[in-house]
Short mmCIF file of C-alpha atoms in Angstrom, two decimals:
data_model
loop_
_atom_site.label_atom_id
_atom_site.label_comp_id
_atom_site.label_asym_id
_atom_site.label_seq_id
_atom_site.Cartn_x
_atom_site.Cartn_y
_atom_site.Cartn_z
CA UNK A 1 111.98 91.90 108.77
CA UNK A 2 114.95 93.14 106.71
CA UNK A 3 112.89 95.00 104.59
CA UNK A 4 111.16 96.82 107.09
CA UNK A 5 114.94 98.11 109.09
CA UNK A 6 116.65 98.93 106.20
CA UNK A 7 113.77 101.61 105.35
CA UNK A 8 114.12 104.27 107.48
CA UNK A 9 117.93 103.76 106.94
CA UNK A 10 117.29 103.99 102.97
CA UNK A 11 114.42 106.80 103.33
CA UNK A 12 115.28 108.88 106.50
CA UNK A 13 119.18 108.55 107.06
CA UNK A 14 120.32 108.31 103.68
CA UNK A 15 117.50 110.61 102.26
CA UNK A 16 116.63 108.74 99.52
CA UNK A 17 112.44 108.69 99.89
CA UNK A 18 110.81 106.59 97.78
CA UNK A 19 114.24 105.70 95.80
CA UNK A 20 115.29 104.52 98.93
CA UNK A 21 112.59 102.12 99.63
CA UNK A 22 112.38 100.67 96.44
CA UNK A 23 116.19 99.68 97.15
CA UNK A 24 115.65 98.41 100.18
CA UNK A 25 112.78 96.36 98.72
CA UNK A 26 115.12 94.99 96.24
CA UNK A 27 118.18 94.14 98.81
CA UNK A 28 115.47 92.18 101.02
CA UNK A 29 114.47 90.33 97.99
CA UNK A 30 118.05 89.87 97.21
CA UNK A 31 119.26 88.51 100.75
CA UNK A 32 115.82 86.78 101.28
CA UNK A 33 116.36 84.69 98.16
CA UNK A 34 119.85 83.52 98.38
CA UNK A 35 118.76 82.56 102.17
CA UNK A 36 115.87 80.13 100.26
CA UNK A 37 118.79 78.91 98.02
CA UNK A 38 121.58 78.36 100.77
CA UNK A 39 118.76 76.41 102.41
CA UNK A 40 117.43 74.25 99.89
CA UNK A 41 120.94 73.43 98.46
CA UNK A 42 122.67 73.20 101.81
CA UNK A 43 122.53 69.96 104.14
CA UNK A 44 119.92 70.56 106.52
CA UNK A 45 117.13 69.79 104.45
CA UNK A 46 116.01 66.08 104.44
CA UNK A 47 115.51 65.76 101.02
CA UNK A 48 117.57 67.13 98.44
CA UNK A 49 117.28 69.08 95.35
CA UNK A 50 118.18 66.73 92.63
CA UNK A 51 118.23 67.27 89.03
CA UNK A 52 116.69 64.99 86.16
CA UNK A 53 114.13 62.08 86.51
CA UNK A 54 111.07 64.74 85.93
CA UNK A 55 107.46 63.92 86.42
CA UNK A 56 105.55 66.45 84.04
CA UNK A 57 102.26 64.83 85.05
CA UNK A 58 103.33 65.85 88.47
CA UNK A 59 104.90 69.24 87.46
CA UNK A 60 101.97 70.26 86.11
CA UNK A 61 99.47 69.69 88.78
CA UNK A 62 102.22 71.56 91.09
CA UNK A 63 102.62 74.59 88.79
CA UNK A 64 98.56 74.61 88.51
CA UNK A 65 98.61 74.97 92.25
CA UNK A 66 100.80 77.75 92.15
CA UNK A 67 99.07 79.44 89.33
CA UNK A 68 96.27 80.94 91.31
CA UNK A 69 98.83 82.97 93.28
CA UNK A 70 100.35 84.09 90.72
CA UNK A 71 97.60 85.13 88.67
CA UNK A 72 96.49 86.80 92.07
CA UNK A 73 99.46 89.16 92.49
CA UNK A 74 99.91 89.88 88.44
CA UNK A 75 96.25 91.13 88.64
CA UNK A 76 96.73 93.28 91.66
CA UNK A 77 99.69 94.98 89.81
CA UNK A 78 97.64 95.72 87.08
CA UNK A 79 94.86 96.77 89.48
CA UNK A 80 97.84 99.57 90.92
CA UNK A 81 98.96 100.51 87.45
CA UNK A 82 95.39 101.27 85.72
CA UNK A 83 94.54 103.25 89.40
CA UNK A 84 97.51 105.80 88.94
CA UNK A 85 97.00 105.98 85.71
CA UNK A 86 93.23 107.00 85.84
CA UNK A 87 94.34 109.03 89.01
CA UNK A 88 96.71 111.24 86.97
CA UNK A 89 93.78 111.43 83.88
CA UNK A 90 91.55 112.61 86.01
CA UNK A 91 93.44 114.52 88.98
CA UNK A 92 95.36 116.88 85.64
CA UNK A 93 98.52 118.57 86.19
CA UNK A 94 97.10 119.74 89.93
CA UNK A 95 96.21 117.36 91.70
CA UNK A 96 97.08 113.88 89.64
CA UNK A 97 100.87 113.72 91.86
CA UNK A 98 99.09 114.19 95.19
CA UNK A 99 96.40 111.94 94.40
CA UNK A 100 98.74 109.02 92.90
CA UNK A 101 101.11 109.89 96.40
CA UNK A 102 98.00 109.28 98.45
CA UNK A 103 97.10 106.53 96.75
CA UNK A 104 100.14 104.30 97.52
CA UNK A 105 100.10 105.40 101.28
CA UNK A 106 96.64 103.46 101.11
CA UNK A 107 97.57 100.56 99.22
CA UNK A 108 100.13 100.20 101.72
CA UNK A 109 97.73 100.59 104.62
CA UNK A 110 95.94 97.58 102.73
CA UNK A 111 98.95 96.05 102.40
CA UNK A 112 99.08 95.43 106.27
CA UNK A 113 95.57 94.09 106.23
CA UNK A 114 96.12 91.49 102.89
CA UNK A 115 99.62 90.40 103.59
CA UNK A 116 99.09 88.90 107.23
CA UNK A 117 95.49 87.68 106.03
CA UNK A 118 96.84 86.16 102.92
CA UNK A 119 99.36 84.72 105.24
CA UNK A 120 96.84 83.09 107.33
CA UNK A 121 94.93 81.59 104.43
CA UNK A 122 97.44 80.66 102.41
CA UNK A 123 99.25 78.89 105.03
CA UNK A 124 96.48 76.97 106.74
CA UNK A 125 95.76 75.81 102.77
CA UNK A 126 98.17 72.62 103.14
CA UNK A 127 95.65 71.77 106.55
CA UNK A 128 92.98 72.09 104.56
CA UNK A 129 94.75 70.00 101.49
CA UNK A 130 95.76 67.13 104.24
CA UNK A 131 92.08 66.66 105.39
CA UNK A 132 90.64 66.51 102.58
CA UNK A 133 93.21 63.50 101.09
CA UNK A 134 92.18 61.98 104.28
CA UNK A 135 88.89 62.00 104.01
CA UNK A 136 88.33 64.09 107.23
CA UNK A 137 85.90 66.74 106.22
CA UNK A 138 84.89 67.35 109.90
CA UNK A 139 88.48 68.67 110.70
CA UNK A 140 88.29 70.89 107.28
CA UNK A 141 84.74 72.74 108.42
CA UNK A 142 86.44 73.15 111.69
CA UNK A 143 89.55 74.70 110.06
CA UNK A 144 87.84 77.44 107.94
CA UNK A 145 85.39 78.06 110.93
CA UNK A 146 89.37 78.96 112.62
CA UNK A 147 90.53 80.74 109.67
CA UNK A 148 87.16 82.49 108.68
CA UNK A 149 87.22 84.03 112.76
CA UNK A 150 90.55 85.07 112.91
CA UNK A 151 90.12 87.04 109.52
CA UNK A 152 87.24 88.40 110.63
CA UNK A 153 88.45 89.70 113.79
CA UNK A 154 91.37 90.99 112.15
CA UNK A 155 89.93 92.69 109.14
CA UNK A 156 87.25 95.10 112.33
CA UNK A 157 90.15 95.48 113.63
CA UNK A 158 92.08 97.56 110.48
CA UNK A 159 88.81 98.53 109.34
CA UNK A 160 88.10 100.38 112.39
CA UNK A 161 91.52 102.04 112.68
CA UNK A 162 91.21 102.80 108.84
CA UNK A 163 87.77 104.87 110.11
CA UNK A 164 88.62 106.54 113.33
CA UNK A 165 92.59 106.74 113.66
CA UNK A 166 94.06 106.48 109.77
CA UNK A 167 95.97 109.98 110.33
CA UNK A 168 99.19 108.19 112.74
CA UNK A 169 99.55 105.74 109.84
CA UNK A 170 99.43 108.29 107.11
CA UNK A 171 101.78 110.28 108.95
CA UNK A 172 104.71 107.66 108.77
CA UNK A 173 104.90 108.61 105.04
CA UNK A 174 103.84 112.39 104.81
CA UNK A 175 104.08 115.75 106.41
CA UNK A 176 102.76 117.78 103.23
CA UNK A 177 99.26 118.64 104.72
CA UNK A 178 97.59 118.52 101.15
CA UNK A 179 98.44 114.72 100.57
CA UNK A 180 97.98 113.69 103.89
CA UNK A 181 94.19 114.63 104.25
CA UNK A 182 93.89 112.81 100.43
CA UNK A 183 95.37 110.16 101.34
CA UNK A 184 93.26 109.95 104.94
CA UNK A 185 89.90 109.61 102.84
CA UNK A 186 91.30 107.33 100.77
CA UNK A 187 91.65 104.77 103.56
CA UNK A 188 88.41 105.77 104.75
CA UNK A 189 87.05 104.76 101.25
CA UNK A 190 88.78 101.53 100.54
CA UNK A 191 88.61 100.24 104.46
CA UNK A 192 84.85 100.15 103.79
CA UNK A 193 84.71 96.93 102.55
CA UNK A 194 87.64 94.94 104.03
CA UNK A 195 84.77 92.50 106.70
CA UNK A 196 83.44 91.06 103.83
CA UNK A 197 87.03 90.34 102.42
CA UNK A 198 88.01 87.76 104.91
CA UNK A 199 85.27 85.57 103.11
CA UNK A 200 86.80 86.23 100.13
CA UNK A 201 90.44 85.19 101.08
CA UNK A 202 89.19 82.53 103.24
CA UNK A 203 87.47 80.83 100.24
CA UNK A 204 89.39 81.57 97.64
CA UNK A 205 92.84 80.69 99.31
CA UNK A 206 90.69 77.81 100.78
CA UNK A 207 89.92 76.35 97.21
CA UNK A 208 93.43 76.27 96.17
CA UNK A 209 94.86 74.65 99.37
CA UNK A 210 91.96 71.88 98.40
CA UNK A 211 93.55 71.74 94.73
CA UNK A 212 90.20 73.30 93.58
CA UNK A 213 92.06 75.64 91.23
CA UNK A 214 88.57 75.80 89.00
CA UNK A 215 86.67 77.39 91.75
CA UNK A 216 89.72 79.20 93.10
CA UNK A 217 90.86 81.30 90.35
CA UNK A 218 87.96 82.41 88.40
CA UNK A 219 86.05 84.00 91.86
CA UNK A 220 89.86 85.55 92.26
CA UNK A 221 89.46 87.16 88.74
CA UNK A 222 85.52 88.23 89.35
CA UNK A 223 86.51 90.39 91.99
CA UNK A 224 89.30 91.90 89.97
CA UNK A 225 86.33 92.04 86.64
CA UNK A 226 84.15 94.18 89.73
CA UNK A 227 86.99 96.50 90.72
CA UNK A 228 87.68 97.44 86.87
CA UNK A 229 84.31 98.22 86.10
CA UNK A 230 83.95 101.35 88.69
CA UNK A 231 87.14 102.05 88.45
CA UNK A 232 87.17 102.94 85.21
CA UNK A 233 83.37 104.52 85.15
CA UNK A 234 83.28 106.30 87.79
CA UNK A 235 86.01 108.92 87.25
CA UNK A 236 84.24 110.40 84.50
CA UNK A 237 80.95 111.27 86.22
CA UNK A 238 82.20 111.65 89.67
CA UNK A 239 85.93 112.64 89.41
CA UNK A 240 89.00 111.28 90.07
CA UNK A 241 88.62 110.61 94.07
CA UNK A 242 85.65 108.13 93.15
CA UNK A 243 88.27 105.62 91.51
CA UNK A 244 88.50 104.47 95.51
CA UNK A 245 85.05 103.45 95.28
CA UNK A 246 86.45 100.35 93.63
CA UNK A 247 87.94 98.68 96.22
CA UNK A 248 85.06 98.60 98.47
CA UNK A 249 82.42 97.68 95.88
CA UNK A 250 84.59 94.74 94.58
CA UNK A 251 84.64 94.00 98.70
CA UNK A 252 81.14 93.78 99.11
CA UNK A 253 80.29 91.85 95.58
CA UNK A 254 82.79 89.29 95.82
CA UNK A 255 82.54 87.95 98.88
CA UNK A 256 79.19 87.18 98.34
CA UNK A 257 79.44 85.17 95.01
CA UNK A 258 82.51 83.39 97.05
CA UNK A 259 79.64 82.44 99.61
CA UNK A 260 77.37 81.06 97.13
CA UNK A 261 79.90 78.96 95.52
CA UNK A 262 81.66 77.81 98.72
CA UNK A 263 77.82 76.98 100.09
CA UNK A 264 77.13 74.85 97.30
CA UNK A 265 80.41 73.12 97.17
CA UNK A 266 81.38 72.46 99.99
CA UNK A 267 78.09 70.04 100.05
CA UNK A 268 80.75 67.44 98.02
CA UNK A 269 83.23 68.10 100.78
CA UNK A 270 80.69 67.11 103.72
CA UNK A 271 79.26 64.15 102.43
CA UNK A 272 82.74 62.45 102.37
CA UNK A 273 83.18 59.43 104.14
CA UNK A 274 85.30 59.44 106.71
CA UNK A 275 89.01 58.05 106.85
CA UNK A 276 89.94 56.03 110.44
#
């Protein structure tokens, strides 16, 4: 919430542009983490943060379930940094800067479709986690049949503005004319395949909340294998604005080896017996 008042100030009032919204960025980090620390240090929590007596057996399985996450969100930089790259290759000294510009107004358009969704899965993970030490697999099929709907509704939703109506959004972050209609068929592009992601999220994110970290991280790092391999192919036959074409063939693939494994796993999950 901090982040998203202080930009206009940074960007529009203090006329800073993208400077400015990288510092606001960093000042909402800033405040958001010492709020965390006055928390968790403070004397409202129940429990408090002590110091010594470690558990490494225990530490591990806790950074293991954090892992996945992380590995998630280092590969997604990457993912950003090899895009702009190839986008200035093969956009030259013309139209590299305007394609790079339009790129980020679409990765932030995604960025309102995977931040809520990965909100949704991530959080309902420790439901999911719960059930399952209980030995309630009835309530965990009910769960993802939740989860699964909500992300589906969610991701027509944005994919249908992303179709029809992407020019209001673009034009929060551009008035130049040329970047605008780049970055407008850019979210056309990578909104293409954003349905079938709610399977992925809802299974991946699903995996880790059930401390299946071996399912749960290598189908997070086959979609990013599918999104490399067009992304870096494609721009030589097809030229640069093809690079897009990654996101929504690494949608559509995914999603459906996700299925397959979640179909076949969850077999383990259903034939628990019940807890009472």
């Amino acid at each position: 919430m901090l982040n998203i008042l202080l930009d206009p100030i940074f960007i529009f009032v203090f006329k800073l542009d993208i400077s400015g919204a990288a510092i606001a960025t960093v000042i909402s980090q800033a405040a958001s983490c010492a709020y965390v620390l006055r928390f968790l240090f403070g004397p409202i929590p129940p429990i408090h943060i002590t110091f010594g007596g470690y558990d490494f057996r225990l530490m591990s399985r806790i950074l293991a379930l954090g892992f996945t996450p992380f590995a998630i969100i280092l590969m997604d930089n990457l993912m950003i940094i090899a895009l702009n790259a190839l986008l200035q290759k093969y956009g030259g000294s013309k139209q590299g800067d305007l394609l790079i510009a339009a790129a980020t107004i679409a990765q932030s358009f995604m960025l309102v479709v995977t931040m809520p969704m990965g909100g949704i899965t991530g959080g309902t993970g420790s439901i999911l986690g719960y059930n399952l030490g209980a030995g309630r697999p009835d309530r965990i099929l009910e769960a993802q049949k939740w989860i699964l709907g909500l992300c589906l509704v969610y991701t027509t939703f944005l994919t249908m503005a992303g179709q029809f109506i992407p020019s209001p959004f673009v034009s929060i972050f551009t008035k130049d004319p040329a970047v605008a209609k780049l970055a407008v068929a850019a979210i056309r592009i990578c909104t293409l395949g954003l349905i079938p992601l709610a399977i992925q999220y809802v299974v991946v994110d699903g995996f880790t909340g059930m401390g299946m970290m071996r399912y749960s991280l290598p189908l997070s790092f086959f979609r990013k294998l599918v999104y490399f391999i067009p992304l870096f192919i494609f721009p030589a036959y097809f030229g640069a604005m093809s690079t897009f074409l990654a996101e929504p063939i690494s949608d559509f693939i995914a999603p459906i080896v996700c299925s397959l494994v979640y179909l076949r796993r969850i077999r383990f999950v259903v034939g628990m017996e019940p807890r009472h």
